[in-house]
XYZ file of C-alpha atoms in Angstrom:
393
model
C -49.633 -7.693 30.958
C -53.158 -6.269 30.940
C -56.260 -8.290 30.134
C -59.995 -7.730 29.783
C -61.392 -4.321 30.634
C -58.029 -3.223 32.020
C -56.468 -3.716 28.582
C -59.181 -1.735 26.795
C -58.895 1.057 29.369
C -55.136 1.238 28.810
C -54.928 0.720 25.050
C -56.744 3.838 23.907
C -56.059 6.357 21.162
C -53.224 8.670 22.156
C -51.610 6.269 24.629
C -47.803 6.260 24.334
C -45.988 3.130 25.486
C -42.774 1.183 25.021
C -42.345 -2.532 24.434
C -39.889 -5.147 23.276
C -40.526 -5.030 19.545
C -39.358 -7.941 17.416
C -39.143 -8.015 13.645
C -37.261 -9.914 10.979
C -33.707 -8.617 10.729
C -33.247 -6.604 7.554
C -30.221 -6.681 5.287
C -28.764 -3.721 7.166
C -29.029 -5.585 10.465
C -27.650 -8.969 9.394
C -23.951 -8.159 9.349
C -23.208 -7.200 12.957
C -23.952 -9.921 15.524
C -25.153 -8.352 18.758
C -27.463 -8.974 21.691
C -30.262 -7.482 19.571
C -30.071 -10.322 17.026
C -31.729 -13.658 17.788
C -31.352 -16.707 15.548
C -34.815 -18.237 15.247
C -36.567 -20.930 13.247
C -35.906 -21.393 9.533
C -32.337 -20.132 10.065
C -33.573 -16.543 10.085
C -32.636 -13.763 12.466
C -34.926 -11.533 14.460
C -34.003 -8.016 15.539
C -35.353 -7.010 18.939
C -35.255 -3.633 20.632
C -37.263 -1.496 23.022
C -39.393 0.821 20.891
C -41.968 3.476 21.619
C -45.359 3.714 19.948
C -48.435 5.910 19.977
C -51.864 4.330 19.479
C -53.893 5.673 16.559
C -56.541 2.939 16.160
C -58.232 0.559 18.598
C -59.592 -2.710 17.220
C -60.999 -5.880 18.768
C -58.129 -7.343 20.797
C -55.379 -5.268 19.200
C -54.414 -1.719 18.273
C -52.633 0.064 15.464
C -49.714 2.131 16.673
C -47.255 4.429 14.916
C -43.591 4.173 15.909
C -41.690 6.921 17.705
C -38.016 6.979 16.716
C -34.980 9.230 17.077
C -33.288 7.774 13.961
C -29.947 7.449 15.731
C -30.595 10.861 17.328
C -30.592 12.546 13.921
C -34.330 13.072 13.562
C -35.602 13.131 9.985
C -32.149 14.161 8.744
C -31.241 10.473 8.643
C -30.852 9.181 5.100
C -34.020 7.533 3.824
C -36.428 9.404 6.103
C -39.315 11.300 4.545
C -39.732 14.361 6.812
C -43.259 15.111 5.601
C -44.441 11.785 7.072
C -43.327 12.772 10.580
C -43.924 15.196 13.388
C -41.855 16.179 16.406
C -43.009 14.607 19.678
C -42.054 16.113 23.028
C -43.057 16.078 26.702
C -45.533 18.614 28.021
C -43.747 21.416 29.845
C -40.772 21.302 27.470
C -40.226 22.886 24.075
C -40.331 20.932 20.777
C -36.947 20.706 19.065
C -36.074 20.563 15.377
C -32.645 20.298 13.786
C -31.315 22.656 11.141
C -32.546 21.462 7.760
C -35.501 19.384 8.960
C -38.203 21.961 8.285
C -36.616 22.875 4.963
C -36.696 19.155 4.127
C -40.443 18.946 4.667
C -41.019 18.481 8.409
C -44.120 20.657 8.466
C -46.600 18.780 10.677
C -47.416 20.351 14.049
C -45.417 19.060 17.058
C -47.233 16.641 19.369
C -47.054 16.992 23.160
C -47.176 13.978 25.481
C -48.203 14.131 29.133
C -45.702 11.792 30.862
C -46.956 8.912 33.007
C -44.548 9.913 35.784
C -41.573 12.180 36.457
C -39.052 9.525 35.395
C -40.178 9.579 31.745
C -37.830 11.308 29.314
C -38.139 12.088 25.603
C -35.079 12.652 23.416
C -35.220 15.915 21.386
C -34.799 13.885 18.157
C -37.981 11.857 18.775
C -40.325 11.768 15.780
C -43.686 10.089 15.150
C -43.810 8.276 11.809
C -47.412 8.321 10.593
C -46.833 6.408 7.344
C -45.968 3.265 9.308
C -48.324 1.494 11.660
C -48.085 -1.845 13.410
C -50.836 -4.115 14.740
C -50.020 -4.773 18.396
C -51.948 -7.291 20.449
C -53.358 -6.122 23.751
C -51.910 -9.120 25.598
C -48.256 -8.099 25.233
C -46.176 -6.560 28.006
C -45.761 -2.798 27.681
C -44.517 0.135 29.761
C -46.670 3.226 30.141
C -44.940 6.360 28.820
C -47.869 8.758 28.871
C -50.699 10.174 26.795
C -50.920 12.625 23.933
C -52.322 15.920 25.177
C -56.093 16.032 24.520
C -55.708 19.150 22.363
C -53.349 17.223 20.046
C -55.386 14.021 19.639
C -57.178 15.347 16.574
C -53.799 16.172 15.009
C -52.332 12.678 15.301
C -55.535 11.146 13.947
C -55.599 13.545 11.016
C -51.935 12.985 10.174
C -52.306 9.213 10.457
C -55.327 9.179 8.173
C -53.696 11.507 5.657
C -50.662 9.247 5.370
C -52.780 6.085 5.289
C -55.727 7.111 3.163
C -55.037 4.082 0.918
C -56.211 6.031 -2.096
C -54.428 5.243 -5.338
C -51.938 7.736 -6.628
C -50.916 7.907 -10.250
C -48.355 5.152 -9.956
C -50.855 2.618 -8.670
C -53.950 3.171 -10.788
C -52.882 0.962 -13.690
C -51.609 -2.572 -13.335
C -48.672 -3.895 -15.312
C -46.657 -7.038 -14.859
C -44.014 -6.098 -12.257
C -40.405 -6.471 -13.328
C -38.201 -7.638 -10.499
C -35.224 -9.849 -9.949
C -33.478 -12.018 -7.404
C -30.869 -14.649 -8.131
C -33.546 -17.308 -7.681
C -36.272 -15.558 -9.674
C -34.843 -13.655 -12.664
C -36.813 -11.018 -14.518
C -39.679 -12.582 -16.427
C -39.887 -11.872 -20.144
C -43.554 -12.826 -20.337
C -46.132 -10.039 -20.259
C -49.140 -12.131 -19.342
C -52.690 -11.025 -19.957
C -55.810 -12.529 -18.481
C -59.349 -12.935 -19.704
C -62.237 -11.401 -17.823
C -63.934 -14.760 -17.318
C -63.482 -14.645 -13.550
C -64.895 -11.207 -12.859
C -68.573 -12.167 -13.108
C -68.323 -15.157 -10.781
C -70.702 -14.953 -7.817
C -69.290 -16.418 -4.623
C -71.661 -17.213 -1.790
C -71.223 -20.278 0.432
C -68.049 -22.079 -0.675
C -67.412 -25.756 -0.149
C -63.860 -26.480 0.950
C -62.355 -29.923 0.468
C -59.547 -30.582 2.984
C -56.142 -31.352 1.485
C -53.637 -33.889 2.736
C -50.855 -33.123 5.191
C -48.351 -33.663 2.396
C -50.023 -31.016 0.256
C -50.401 -28.612 3.187
C -46.653 -28.542 3.775
C -46.108 -26.570 0.593
C -49.462 -24.900 -0.013
C -49.843 -21.158 -0.522
C -51.536 -19.529 2.433
C -50.801 -22.323 4.899
C -49.733 -21.149 8.351
C -46.251 -22.681 8.251
C -45.677 -23.152 11.975
C -43.169 -25.871 12.762
C -42.250 -26.628 9.157
C -38.627 -27.101 8.181
C -38.333 -24.580 5.367
C -34.691 -23.870 4.450
C -33.514 -20.280 4.780
C -32.064 -20.458 1.259
C -35.620 -20.233 -0.056
C -35.810 -16.599 1.085
C -33.861 -13.812 -0.566
C -33.633 -10.041 -0.549
C -35.199 -8.527 -3.669
C -32.730 -6.614 -5.836
C -35.298 -4.116 -7.103
C -37.898 -3.657 -4.348
C -39.716 -0.802 -6.091
C -40.484 -3.115 -9.013
C -41.252 -6.156 -6.859
C -43.467 -4.696 -4.124
C -46.229 -3.523 -6.436
C -49.880 -3.639 -5.468
C -51.054 -7.232 -5.786
C -47.652 -8.858 -5.224
C -48.023 -12.010 -3.095
C -45.044 -13.319 -1.147
C -44.088 -15.126 2.028
C -41.534 -14.122 4.645
C -40.374 -15.352 8.080
C -42.409 -13.300 10.551
C -41.295 -13.158 14.212
C -43.581 -11.803 16.923
C -43.315 -11.514 20.719
C -46.376 -13.690 21.350
C -47.868 -17.148 20.884
C -45.927 -20.409 20.721
C -42.359 -19.397 21.397
C -38.890 -20.609 20.590
C -35.741 -19.442 22.306
C -32.086 -19.438 21.422
C -29.433 -19.435 24.141
C -29.402 -15.698 24.723
C -32.279 -14.059 22.857
C -35.846 -13.181 23.845
C -38.844 -15.442 23.416
C -39.948 -15.233 19.812
C -42.898 -16.722 17.953
C -42.001 -17.337 14.303
C -44.061 -18.489 11.362
C -43.878 -18.134 7.610
C -46.465 -15.453 6.871
C -48.011 -14.868 3.460
C -48.810 -11.265 2.477
C -50.298 -9.370 -0.444
C -49.227 -5.771 -1.079
C -52.116 -3.318 -0.858
C -50.061 -0.109 -0.880
C -46.395 0.387 -1.859
C -44.690 3.153 0.113
C -41.249 4.700 0.486
C -38.915 1.994 1.822
C -41.749 -0.287 2.909
C -45.170 -1.484 1.887
C -48.526 -1.941 3.556
C -49.745 -5.519 3.256
C -52.759 -7.691 4.009
C -52.210 -11.129 5.574
C -53.265 -14.372 3.907
C -53.971 -17.183 6.389
C -55.716 -20.533 6.600
C -56.405 -20.177 10.337
C -55.153 -23.655 11.046
C -57.110 -25.118 8.140
C -60.421 -23.818 9.490
C -60.724 -20.710 7.343
C -63.242 -18.223 8.696
C -64.950 -20.975 10.700
C -62.258 -20.528 13.342
C -63.736 -18.874 16.460
C -63.041 -15.144 16.575
C -62.471 -14.778 12.822
C -64.914 -12.370 11.164
C -65.991 -13.896 7.852
C -67.282 -10.653 6.327
C -63.746 -9.217 6.398
C -62.288 -12.082 4.348
C -62.257 -13.484 0.842
C -60.954 -16.768 -0.517
C -57.706 -16.832 -2.509
C -57.974 -19.056 -5.578
C -55.379 -19.978 -8.204
C -56.143 -18.315 -11.532
C -58.044 -20.727 -13.758
C -59.331 -22.875 -10.889
C -62.947 -23.150 -9.807
C -63.491 -21.761 -6.307
C -64.408 -24.651 -3.991
C -67.564 -24.204 -1.956
C -68.484 -24.911 1.634
C -71.910 -24.314 3.126
C -70.483 -24.011 6.655
C -68.271 -21.009 5.904
C -70.280 -17.767 5.594
C -68.071 -15.953 3.090
C -69.941 -13.160 1.313
C -67.076 -11.668 -0.702
C -66.177 -13.005 -4.141
C -62.815 -14.788 -4.428
C -59.534 -13.096 -5.258
C -57.597 -14.835 -8.037
C -53.863 -15.395 -7.790
C -51.447 -16.039 -10.661
C -48.819 -18.363 -9.191
C -45.384 -17.500 -10.609
C -43.310 -19.785 -8.404
C -44.557 -23.325 -8.966
C -42.143 -24.767 -6.391
C -44.221 -23.421 -3.508
C -46.981 -25.914 -4.242
C -50.746 -25.536 -4.674
C -52.877 -22.740 -3.295
C -54.359 -24.019 -0.046
C -58.156 -24.081 -0.521
C -58.558 -22.556 2.954
C -56.453 -19.465 2.115
C -58.216 -16.263 3.141
C -57.228 -12.603 2.770
C -57.998 -10.509 5.843
C -59.008 -7.052 4.603
C -59.410 -5.624 8.106
C -55.803 -5.971 9.305
C -52.734 -4.361 7.768
C -49.029 -4.932 8.347
C -45.940 -2.885 7.567
C -43.282 -4.888 5.698
C -39.863 -3.363 5.039
C -38.534 -3.527 1.477
C -35.254 -5.129 2.567
C -36.769 -8.187 4.240
C -35.991 -11.671 2.955
C -38.957 -12.924 0.945
C -40.026 -15.800 -1.254
C -42.090 -14.835 -4.276
C -45.427 -16.570 -4.795
C -47.067 -14.582 -7.570
C -49.509 -11.732 -8.036
C -53.188 -10.992 -7.918
C -54.544 -10.969 -11.476
C -55.578 -7.550 -12.841
C -59.278 -8.439 -12.799
C -59.123 -8.993 -9.026
C -57.100 -5.878 -8.150
C -60.114 -3.550 -8.211
C -62.152 -6.049 -6.194
C -59.341 -6.292 -3.631
C -59.287 -2.485 -3.326
C -63.038 -2.293 -2.817
C -63.077 -5.021 -0.188
C -60.225 -3.343 1.650
C -62.063 -0.018 1.726
C -65.167 -1.785 3.044
C -63.384 -3.610 5.867
C -60.599 -1.247 6.877
C -62.347 1.849 8.134
C -60.730 4.297 10.519
C -62.234 4.129 13.970
C -63.926 0.763 13.370
C -63.753 -1.752 16.209
């Protein structure tokens, strides 16, 4: 594990590394029980495997990295892959390899060469960089050095990453309609709700936050649910993910990570698990890009290390935003229409972080919370563009 200046010297754009990557087990991974599956808190399962990544963004204390996969040694021919979102990656001194049908399917990005860290490093011919997915990876995790992207190819990976993650609306995302989705717990709603524009002119400066009781916190939207006994039956796989994971959808999901306070089963790796709340900022093919909603242990942006200018309060639609002179929020609040009343009130310390994005697969178990009201969607977009800028540290 690298710390301090050593970490910043290692975690630079173009660095290729491998690590034990842990994520919530998807529907496809739940059936077979193997050494890769760990049963963790909330009755959920985490899927762990050694994965390779290439760094495309360096931030304060963490990086964004795109995954390198072989897709079961089939390259982008594997069902569900979008070839145009990938490029071949190979070791310097060898030739890039494509399979018959990949280029015809849309694999048109230039191959990327990697200078290996040592002679023992190998790269399977089916290895592909997926630019449409990126993961925030903390600098304090254990990693293995694989090598570095050749200097002549650094501009290519940055260009491809930014093209696939421009976060500009396409035609399907420019207008907001009530999403139609269904699970057995939350059937399709028949109500096409509309909202008045009364909230859009509200000026939000120094909010006053009134703490809520421990009883209320246990079910509040946005609370960091570490250590809470939330039954796994509350989380389900969405039957129609394309309809559910629309921009503005707010949901919670068990979120395992290889860091922080850890729990361990009898055979699996150390895993930190909490119930994380997300809002969709960009739907994509098979997954979505999301922004996290946190309370930061009930401190909001007063917590040390949290940058207030990158956050906004989340407020239930129809409620008055509470104010607190000690929290220097400059962004106006984002209003949330709660659709699932059983999750409890919106925690008054809930904050959207516009500077950090996460990739969430469409087949994860989730619990619906609601959606950002139409009047706040444009504001959310603008704040995201302000805070999430390529190359910003």
